[in-house]
Coordinates of C-alpha atoms and ligand atoms in Angstrom, one line a residue:
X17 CA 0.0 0.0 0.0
X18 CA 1.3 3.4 -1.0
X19 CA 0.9 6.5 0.6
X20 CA 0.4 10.5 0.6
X21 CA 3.3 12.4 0.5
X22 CA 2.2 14.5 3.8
X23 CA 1.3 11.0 5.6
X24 CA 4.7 10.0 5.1
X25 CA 6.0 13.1 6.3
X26 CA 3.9 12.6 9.3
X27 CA 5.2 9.0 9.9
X28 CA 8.8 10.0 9.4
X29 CA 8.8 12.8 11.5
X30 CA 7.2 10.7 14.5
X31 CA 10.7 9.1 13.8
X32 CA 13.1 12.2 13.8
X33 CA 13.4 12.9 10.9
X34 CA 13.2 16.9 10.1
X35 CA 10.3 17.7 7.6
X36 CA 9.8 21.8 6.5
X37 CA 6.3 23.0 8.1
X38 CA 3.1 21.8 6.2
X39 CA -0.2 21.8 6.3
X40 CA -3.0 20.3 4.3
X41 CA -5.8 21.5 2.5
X42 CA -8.9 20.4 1.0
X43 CA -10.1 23.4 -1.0
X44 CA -8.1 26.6 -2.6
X45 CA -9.6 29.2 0.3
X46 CA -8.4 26.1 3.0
X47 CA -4.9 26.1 1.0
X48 CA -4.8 30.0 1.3
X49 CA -6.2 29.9 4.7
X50 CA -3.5 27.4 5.7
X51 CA -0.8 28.9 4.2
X52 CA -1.1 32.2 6.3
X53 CA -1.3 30.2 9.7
X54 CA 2.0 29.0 8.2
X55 CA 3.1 32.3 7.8
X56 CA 6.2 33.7 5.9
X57 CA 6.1 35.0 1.8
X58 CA 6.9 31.9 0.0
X59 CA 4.8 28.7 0.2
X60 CA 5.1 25.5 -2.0
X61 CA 1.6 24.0 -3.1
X62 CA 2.0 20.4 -3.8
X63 CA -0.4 18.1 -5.1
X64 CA -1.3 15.2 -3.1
X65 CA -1.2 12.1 -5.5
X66 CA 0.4 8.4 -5.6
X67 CA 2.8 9.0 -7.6
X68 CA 6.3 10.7 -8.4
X69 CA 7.3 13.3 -10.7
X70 CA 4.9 15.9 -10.0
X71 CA 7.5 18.8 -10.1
X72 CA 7.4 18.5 -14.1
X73 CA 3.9 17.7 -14.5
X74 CA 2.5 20.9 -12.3
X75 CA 1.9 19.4 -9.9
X76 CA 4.3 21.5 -7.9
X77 CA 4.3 25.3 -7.6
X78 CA 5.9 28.0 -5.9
X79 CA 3.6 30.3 -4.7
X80 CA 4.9 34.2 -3.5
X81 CA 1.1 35.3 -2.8
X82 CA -2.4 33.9 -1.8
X83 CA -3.4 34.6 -4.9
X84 CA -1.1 32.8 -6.5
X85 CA -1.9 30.1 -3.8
X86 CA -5.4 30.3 -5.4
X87 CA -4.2 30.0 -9.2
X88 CA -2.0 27.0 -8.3
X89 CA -4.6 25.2 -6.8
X90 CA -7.2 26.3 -9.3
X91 CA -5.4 24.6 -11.4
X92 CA -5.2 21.5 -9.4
X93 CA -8.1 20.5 -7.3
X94 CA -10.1 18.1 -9.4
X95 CA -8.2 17.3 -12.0
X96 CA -6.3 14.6 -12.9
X97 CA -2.4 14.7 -12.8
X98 CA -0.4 12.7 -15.4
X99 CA 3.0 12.4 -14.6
X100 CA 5.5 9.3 -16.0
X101 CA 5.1 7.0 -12.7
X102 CA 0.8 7.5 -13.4
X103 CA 0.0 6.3 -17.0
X104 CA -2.2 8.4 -19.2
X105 CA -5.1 8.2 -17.1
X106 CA -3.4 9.9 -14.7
X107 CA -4.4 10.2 -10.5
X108 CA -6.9 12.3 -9.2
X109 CA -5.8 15.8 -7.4
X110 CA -8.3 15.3 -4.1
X111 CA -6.2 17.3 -1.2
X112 CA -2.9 19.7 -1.8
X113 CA 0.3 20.3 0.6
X114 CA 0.9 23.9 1.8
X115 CA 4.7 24.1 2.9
X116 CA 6.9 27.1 3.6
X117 CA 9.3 27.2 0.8
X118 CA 12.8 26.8 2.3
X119 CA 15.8 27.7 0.8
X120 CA 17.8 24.8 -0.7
X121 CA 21.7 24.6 -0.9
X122 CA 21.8 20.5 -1.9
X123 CA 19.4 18.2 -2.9
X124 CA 20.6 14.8 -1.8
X125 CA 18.5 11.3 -3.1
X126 CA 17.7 9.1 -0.2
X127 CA 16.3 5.6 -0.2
X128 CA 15.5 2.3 1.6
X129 CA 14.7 -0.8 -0.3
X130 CA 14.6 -4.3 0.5
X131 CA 17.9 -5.8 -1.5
X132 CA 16.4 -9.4 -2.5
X133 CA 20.4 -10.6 -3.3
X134 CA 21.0 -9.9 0.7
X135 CA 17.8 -10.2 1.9
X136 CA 18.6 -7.2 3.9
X137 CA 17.3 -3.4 3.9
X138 CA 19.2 -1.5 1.5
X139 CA 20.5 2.0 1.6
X140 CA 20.5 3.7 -1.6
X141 CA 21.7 7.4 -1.7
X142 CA 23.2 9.6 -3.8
X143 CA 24.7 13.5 -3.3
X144 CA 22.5 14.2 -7.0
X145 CA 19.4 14.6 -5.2
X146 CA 16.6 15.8 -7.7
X147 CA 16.7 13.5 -10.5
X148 CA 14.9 10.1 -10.1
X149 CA 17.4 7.1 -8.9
X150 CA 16.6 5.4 -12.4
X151 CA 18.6 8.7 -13.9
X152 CA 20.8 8.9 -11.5
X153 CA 22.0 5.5 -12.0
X154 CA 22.1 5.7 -15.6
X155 CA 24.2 8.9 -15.6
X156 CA 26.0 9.0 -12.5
X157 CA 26.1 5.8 -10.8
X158 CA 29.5 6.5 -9.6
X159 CA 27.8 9.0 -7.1
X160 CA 25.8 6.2 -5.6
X161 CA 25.8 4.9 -1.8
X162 CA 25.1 1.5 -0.9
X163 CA 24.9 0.1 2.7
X164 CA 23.2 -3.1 4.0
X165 CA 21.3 -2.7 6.9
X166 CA 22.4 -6.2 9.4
X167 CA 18.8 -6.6 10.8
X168 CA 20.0 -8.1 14.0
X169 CA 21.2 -5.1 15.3
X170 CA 19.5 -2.2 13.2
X171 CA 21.3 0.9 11.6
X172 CA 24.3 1.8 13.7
X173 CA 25.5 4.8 14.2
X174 CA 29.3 4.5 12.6
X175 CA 27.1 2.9 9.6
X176 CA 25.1 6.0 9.2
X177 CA 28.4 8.0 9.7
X178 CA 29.9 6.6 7.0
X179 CA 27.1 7.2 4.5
X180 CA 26.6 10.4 5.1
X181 CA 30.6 10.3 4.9
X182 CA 30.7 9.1 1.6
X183 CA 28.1 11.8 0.1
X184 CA 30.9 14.3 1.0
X185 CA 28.6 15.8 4.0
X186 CA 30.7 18.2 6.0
X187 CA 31.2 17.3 9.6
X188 CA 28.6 20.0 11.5
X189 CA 25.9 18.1 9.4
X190 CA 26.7 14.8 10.1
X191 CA 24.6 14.2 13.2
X192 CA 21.5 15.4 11.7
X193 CA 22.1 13.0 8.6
X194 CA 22.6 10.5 11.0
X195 CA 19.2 10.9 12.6
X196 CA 17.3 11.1 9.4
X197 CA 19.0 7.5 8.2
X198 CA 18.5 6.0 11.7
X199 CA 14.7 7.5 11.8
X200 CA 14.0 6.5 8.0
X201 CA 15.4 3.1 9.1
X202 CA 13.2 2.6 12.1
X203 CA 10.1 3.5 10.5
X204 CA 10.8 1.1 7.6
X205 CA 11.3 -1.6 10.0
X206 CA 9.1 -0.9 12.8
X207 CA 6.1 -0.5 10.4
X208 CA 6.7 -2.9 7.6
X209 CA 7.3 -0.9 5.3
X210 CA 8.8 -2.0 1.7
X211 CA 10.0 1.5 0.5
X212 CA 11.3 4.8 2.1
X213 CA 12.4 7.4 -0.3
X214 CA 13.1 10.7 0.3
X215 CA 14.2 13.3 -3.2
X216 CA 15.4 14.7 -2.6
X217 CA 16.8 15.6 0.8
X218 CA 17.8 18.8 1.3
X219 CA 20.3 20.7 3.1
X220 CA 19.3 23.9 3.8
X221 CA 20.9 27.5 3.1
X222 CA 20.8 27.9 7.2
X223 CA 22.3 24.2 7.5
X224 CA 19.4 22.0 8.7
X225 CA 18.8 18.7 6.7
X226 CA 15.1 18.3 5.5
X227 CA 12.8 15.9 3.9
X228 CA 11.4 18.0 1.0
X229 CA 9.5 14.6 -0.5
X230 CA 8.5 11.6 1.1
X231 CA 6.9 8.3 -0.7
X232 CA 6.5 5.7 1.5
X233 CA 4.8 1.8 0.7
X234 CA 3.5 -1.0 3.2
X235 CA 3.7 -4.2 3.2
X236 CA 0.4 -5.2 3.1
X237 CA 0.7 -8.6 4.0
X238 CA 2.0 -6.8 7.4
X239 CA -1.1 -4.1 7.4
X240 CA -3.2 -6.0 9.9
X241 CA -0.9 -5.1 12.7
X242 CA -0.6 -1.4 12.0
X243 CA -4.2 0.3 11.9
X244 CA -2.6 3.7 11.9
X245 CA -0.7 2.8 8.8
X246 CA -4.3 1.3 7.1
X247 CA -6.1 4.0 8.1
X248 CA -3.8 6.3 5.3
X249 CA -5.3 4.3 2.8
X250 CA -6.6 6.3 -0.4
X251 CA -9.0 4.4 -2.4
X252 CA -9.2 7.5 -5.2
X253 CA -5.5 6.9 -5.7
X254 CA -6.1 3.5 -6.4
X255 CA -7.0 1.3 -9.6
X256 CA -10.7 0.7 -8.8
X257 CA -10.6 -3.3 -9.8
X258 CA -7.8 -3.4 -7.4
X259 CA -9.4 -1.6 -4.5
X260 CA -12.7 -4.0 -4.5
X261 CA -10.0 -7.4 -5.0
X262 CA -8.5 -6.3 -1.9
X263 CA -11.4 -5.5 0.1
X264 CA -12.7 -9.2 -1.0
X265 CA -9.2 -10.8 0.1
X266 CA -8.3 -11.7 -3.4
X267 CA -5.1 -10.2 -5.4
X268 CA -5.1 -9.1 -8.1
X269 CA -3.7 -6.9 -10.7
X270 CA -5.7 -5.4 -13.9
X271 CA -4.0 -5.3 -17.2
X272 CA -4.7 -4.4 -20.5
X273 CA -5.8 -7.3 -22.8
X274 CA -9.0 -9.1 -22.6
X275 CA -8.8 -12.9 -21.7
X276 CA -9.9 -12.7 -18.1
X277 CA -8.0 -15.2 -15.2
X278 CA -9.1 -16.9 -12.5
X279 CA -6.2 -19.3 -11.1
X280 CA -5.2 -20.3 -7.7
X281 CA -1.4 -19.6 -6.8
X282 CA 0.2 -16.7 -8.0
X283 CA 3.4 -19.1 -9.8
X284 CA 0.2 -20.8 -11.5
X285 CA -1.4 -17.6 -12.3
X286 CA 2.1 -16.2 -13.8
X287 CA 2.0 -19.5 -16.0
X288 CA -1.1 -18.9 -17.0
X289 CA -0.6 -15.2 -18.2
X290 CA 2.5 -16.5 -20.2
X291 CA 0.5 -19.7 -21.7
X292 CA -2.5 -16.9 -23.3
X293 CA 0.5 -14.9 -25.0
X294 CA 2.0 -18.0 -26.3
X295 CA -1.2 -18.9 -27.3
X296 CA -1.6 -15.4 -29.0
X297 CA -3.8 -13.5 -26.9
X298 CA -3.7 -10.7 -23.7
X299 CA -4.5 -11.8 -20.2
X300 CA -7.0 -8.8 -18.7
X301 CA -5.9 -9.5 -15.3
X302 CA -3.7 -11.0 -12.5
X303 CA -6.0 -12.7 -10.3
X304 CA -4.8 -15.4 -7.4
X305 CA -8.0 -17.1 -5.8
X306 CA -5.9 -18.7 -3.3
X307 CA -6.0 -22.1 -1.6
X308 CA -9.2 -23.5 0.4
X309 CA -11.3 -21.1 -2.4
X310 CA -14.9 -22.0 -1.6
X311 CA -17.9 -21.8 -4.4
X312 CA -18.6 -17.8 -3.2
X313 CA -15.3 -17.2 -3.4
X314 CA -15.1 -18.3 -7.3
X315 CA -18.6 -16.5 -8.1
X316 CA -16.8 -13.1 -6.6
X317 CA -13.6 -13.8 -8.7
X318 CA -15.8 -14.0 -11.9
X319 CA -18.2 -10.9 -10.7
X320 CA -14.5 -8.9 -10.4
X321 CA -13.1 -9.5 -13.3
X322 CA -16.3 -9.5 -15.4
X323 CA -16.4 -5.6 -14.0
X324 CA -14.2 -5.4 -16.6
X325 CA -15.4 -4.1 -19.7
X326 CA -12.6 -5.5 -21.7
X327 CA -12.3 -8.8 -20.5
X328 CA -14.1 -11.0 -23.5
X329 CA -13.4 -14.4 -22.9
X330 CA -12.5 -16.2 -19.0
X331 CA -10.3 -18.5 -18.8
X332 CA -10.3 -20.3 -14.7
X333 CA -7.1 -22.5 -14.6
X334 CA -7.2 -24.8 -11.1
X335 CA -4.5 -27.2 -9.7
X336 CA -5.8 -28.4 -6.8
X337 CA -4.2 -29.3 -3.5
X338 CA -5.3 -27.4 -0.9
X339 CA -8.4 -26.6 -3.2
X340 CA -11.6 -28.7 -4.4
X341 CA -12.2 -28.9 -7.9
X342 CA -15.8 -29.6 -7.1
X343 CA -15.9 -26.8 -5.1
X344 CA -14.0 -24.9 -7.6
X345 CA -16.9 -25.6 -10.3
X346 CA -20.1 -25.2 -8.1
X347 CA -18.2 -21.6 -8.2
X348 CA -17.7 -21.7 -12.0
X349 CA -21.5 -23.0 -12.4
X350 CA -23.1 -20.9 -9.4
X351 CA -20.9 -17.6 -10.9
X352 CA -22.6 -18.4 -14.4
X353 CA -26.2 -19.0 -13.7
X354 CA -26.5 -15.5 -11.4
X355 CA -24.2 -13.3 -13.6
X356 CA -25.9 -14.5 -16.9
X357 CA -22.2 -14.4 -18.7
X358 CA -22.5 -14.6 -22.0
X359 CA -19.0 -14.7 -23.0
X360 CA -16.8 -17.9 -24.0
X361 CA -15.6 -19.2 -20.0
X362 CA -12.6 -22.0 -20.5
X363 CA -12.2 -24.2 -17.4
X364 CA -9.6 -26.3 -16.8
X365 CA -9.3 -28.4 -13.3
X366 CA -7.0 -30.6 -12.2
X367 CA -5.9 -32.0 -8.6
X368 CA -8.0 -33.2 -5.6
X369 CA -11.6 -34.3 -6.9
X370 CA -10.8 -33.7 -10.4
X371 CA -13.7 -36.5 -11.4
X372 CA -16.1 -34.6 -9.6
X373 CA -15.5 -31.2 -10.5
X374 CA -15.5 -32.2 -14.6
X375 CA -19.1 -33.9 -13.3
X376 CA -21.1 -31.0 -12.5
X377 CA -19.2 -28.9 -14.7
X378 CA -20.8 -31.4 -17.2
X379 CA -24.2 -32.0 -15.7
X380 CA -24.7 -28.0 -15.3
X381 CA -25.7 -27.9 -19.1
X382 CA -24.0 -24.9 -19.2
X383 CA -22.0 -23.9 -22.5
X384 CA -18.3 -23.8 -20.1
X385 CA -15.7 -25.0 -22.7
X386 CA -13.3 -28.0 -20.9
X387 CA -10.0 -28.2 -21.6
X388 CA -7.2 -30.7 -20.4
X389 CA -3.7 -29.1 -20.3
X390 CA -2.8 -25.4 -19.6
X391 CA -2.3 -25.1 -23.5
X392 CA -5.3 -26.4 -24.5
X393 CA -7.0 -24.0 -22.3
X394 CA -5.2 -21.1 -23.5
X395 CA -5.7 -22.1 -27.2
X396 CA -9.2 -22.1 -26.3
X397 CA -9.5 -19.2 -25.1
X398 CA -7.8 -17.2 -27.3
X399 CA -10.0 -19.2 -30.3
X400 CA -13.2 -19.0 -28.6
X401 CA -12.6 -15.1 -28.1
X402 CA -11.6 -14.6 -31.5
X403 CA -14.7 -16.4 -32.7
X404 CA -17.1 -14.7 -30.8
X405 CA -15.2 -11.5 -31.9
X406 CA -16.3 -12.0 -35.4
X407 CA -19.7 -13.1 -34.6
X408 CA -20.7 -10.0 -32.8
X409 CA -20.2 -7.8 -30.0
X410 CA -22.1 -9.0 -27.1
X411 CA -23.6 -7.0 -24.1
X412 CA -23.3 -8.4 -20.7
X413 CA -25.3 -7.9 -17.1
X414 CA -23.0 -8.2 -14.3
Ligands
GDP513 P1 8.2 15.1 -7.2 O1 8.4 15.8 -8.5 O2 6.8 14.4 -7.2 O3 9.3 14.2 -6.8 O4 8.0 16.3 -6.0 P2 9.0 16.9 -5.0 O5 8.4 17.1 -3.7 O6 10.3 16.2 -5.1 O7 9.2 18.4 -5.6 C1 9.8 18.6 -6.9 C2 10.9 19.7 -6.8 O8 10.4 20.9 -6.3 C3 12.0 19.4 -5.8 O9 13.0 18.5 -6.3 C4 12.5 20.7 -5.5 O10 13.6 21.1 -6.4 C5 11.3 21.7 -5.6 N1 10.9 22.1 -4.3 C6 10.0 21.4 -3.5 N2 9.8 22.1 -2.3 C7 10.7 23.2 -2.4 C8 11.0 24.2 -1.5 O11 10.5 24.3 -0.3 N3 11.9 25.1 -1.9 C9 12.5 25.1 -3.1 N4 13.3 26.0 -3.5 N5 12.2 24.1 -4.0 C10 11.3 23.2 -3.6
MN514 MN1 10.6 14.1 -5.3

C-alpha cells in the first residue's frame, strides 16, 4: 500500500526525521487559509497524488502570494495529474500540501529498499538529489551509496556516519544526517514498510537537513498489525478493480488485454498469463483465488473481473491441493447462472476431486468450454474469443 506524500512526512517525523512545516488542504480558500497560519512569503503547493514526478507535471508550484496560492490550486483540485510514474489516465488531485518554501543549498537522493540478493534493507543514496534514482544511475552511478542494513542489530551509528561520509557531507551536518537515516530506518522496519524514499533531501541555506518529499509503501501482508498505517489508505488513488479485489481478500492486478484469469497460486497464475500470449492472446488481469477457495469465493472472482469491460473471454485455470475442484466448479456453475455471462468461459481443473468437478461442470448444461492441459485452455481461449469477436459484439449484465 502506498501512501500520501504529507502521511509520510507525518510518519517519518514521528521518527526524527526533520520535515519543512506543512499543512493540508482540502479546498483553494483552505490552502490560502493554511498557508497564512504558516506564515512567511513563500509557500510550495503540492499536489497530493500516488505518484512521483509531479515537479514536471504541475503538480508542484511555488507560490509568493495567496493569490497565486489560489491559481496553483485552481489549477489542481479536481483534476487529474499525469505524470510518467501515473499512466495516461493519470491520478486524481483530491487534497494539496501547503509548505513554507525553504531555501535549498543540496538536494541529496535518499532511499530504503529491501535488496532481494542480501535479503537485507538497502540504503540507496546519492549526493545528485533531484533527479529520479533510475537517472541517476544511468548517468552518474559513480555518485551512488550503498549500505546493507544487518537486521539483528538495526542501523548503527558509525554505519550512518559513513554514509553520510561518503556523500561528501561536512562534519557540523553529520549528526542530523545520522538521525534522518536512523529514523528513516526505524520507521521502515518498525512499520513494515517496503519502500522509504526521500528526493530529494535537502540541506538547507541555514544548514538543517530536510525531507522535501516523502513516498512511502507498506507491506500489506504486514497491514493488519498497524491500523494507523491502514487507516492512510486512499481508495481515489487506487486502480478501482484493485481496490474492490482487496477489500474481498483476493489479489489481483488489472491489465490491459481481454482474456480474463481466474487461477489459484500466484506461480500458477504467472504460468497462465504466459501460456495466453504463447497462445496469441492478452491476459486482462492478475488474479490469485488462493488455496481452500470455496464456491462464493469463485462466483466473486468471476463478478471482479467480469467488472471489466474489456475482458471477452474467461479463462479459470485450477491445480488443486489445498483446493476442491468440485468446489471450484459449483463456483464456476453458481458464478454463471447468477451473472448470466455470455462470453466464452474456459475451465480447466486438475488435482484433488478432479472427477467430480469435470461432473457437475458437465451436468450444469452450461456452455463452459473443458480443456485438459494449460495449452489447450489457453488455445481455447484465445480461439473461442476470436470467434465470438467475429460473430458480434455481445452486451453483458453483471
Ligand atoms: P516530485 O516531483 O513528485 O518528486 O515532487 P518533489 O516534492 O520532489 O518536488 C519537486 C521539486 O520541487 C524538488 O525537487 C525541489 O527542487 C522543488 N521544491 C519542493 N519544495 C521546495 C521548497 O521548499 N523550496 C524550493 N526552493 N524548492 C522546492
Ligand atoms: Mn521528489
Amino acid at each position: 500500500m502506498d501512501i500520501h506524500e504529507y502521511q509520510a512526512k507525518e510518519v517519518l517525523s514521528n521518527f526524527g526525521v526533520a520535515t519543512p512545516s506543512g499543512a493540508l488542504a482540502y479546498s483553494p480558500e483552505q490552502a490560502a487559509y493554511r498557508a497564512r497560519e504558516l506564515g512567511g512569503d513563500k509557500w510550495i503547493v503540492k499536489a497530493q497524488v500516488h505518484a512521483g514526478g509531479r515537479g514536471k507535471a504541475g503538480g508542484v508550484k511555488l507560490c509568493n502570494s495567496e493569490n497565486e496560492i489560489h491559481e496553483a490550486c485552481d489549477e489542481m483540485f479536481g483534476r487529474k495529474l499525469v505524470t510518467h510514474q501515473t499512466g495516461p489516465e493519470g491520478k486524481g488531485i483530491y487534497r494539496v500540501y501547503v509548505e513554507s518554501a525553504v531555501p535549498i543549498d543540496r538536494e541529496i537522493y535518499l532511499g530504503f529498499v529491501l535488496d532481494r540478493s542480501s535479503q537485507r534493507v538497502m540504503i540507496v543514496a546519492s549526493s545528485e538529489g533531484g533527479m529520479e534514482i533510475e537517472e541517476i544511475s544511468a548517468e552518474r552511478p559513480d555518485s551512488i551509496v550503498r549500505s546493507i542494513v544487518e537486521p539483528a542489530v538495526g542501523l548503527q551509528e558509525f554505519q550512518a556516519r559513513e554514509v553520510a561520509f561518503n556523500l561528501g557531507l561536512e562534519a557540523r551536518l553529520v549528526q542530523q544526517m545520522v538521525r534522518t537515516l536512523q529514523g528513516c530506518y526505524a520507521a521502515f522496519s518498525d512499520l513494515d514498510a517496503t519502500m522509504v524514499e526521500i528526493n530529494p533531501l535537502v540541506i538547507t541555506g541555514d544548514d538543517r537537513v530536510l525531507a522535501l518529499d516523502a513516498k512511502m509503501s507498506f507491506d500489506d501482508n504486514a497491514l493488519f498489525r498497524h491500523p494507523q498505517i491502514s487507516e492512510l489508505r486512499d481508495k481515489s488513488q487506487e486502480d478501482p478493480r484493485e481496490s474492490r479485489a482487496a477489500d474481498r481478500g483476493l489479489s489481483y492486478v488489472g491489465l490491459d488485454g481481454n482474456i480474463g484469469c481466474i487461477v489459484n497460486g500466484a506461480g500458477l497464475a504467472m504460468a497462465t498469463m504466459d501460456t495466453i500470449k504463447l497462445a496469441g492472446g492478452e491476459p486482462a488481469n492478475f488474479l490469485d483465488i488462493g488455496g481452500g477457495a470455496s464456491p462464493e469465493r469463485v462466483a466473486k472472482a468471476f463478478r471482479l473481473v467480469l467488472s471489466d469491460k474489456n475482458v471477452q473471454a474467461v479463462l479459470v485455470n485450477i491445480f488443486a491441493g489445498i483446493n476442491r475442484c468440485d468446489w471450484v466448479a459449483e463456483g464456476v456453475v453458481q458464478a454463471l447462472r447468477e451473472l448470466e455471462i455470455d462470453i466464452p468461459v474456459i475451465v480447466r481443473l486438475a488435482g484433488t476431486n478432479v472427477e467430480e468437478g469435470q461432473k457437475i461442470l458437465a451436468q450444469s448444461g452450461l456452455p463452459i468450454i473443458r480443456a485438459t492441459t494449460l495449452m489447450e485452455a489457453a488455445e481455447r481461449a484465445v480461439g473461442a474469443w476470436q470467434n465470438d469477436l467475429s460473430q458480434n459484439t455481445k452486451v453483458r449484465a453483471v
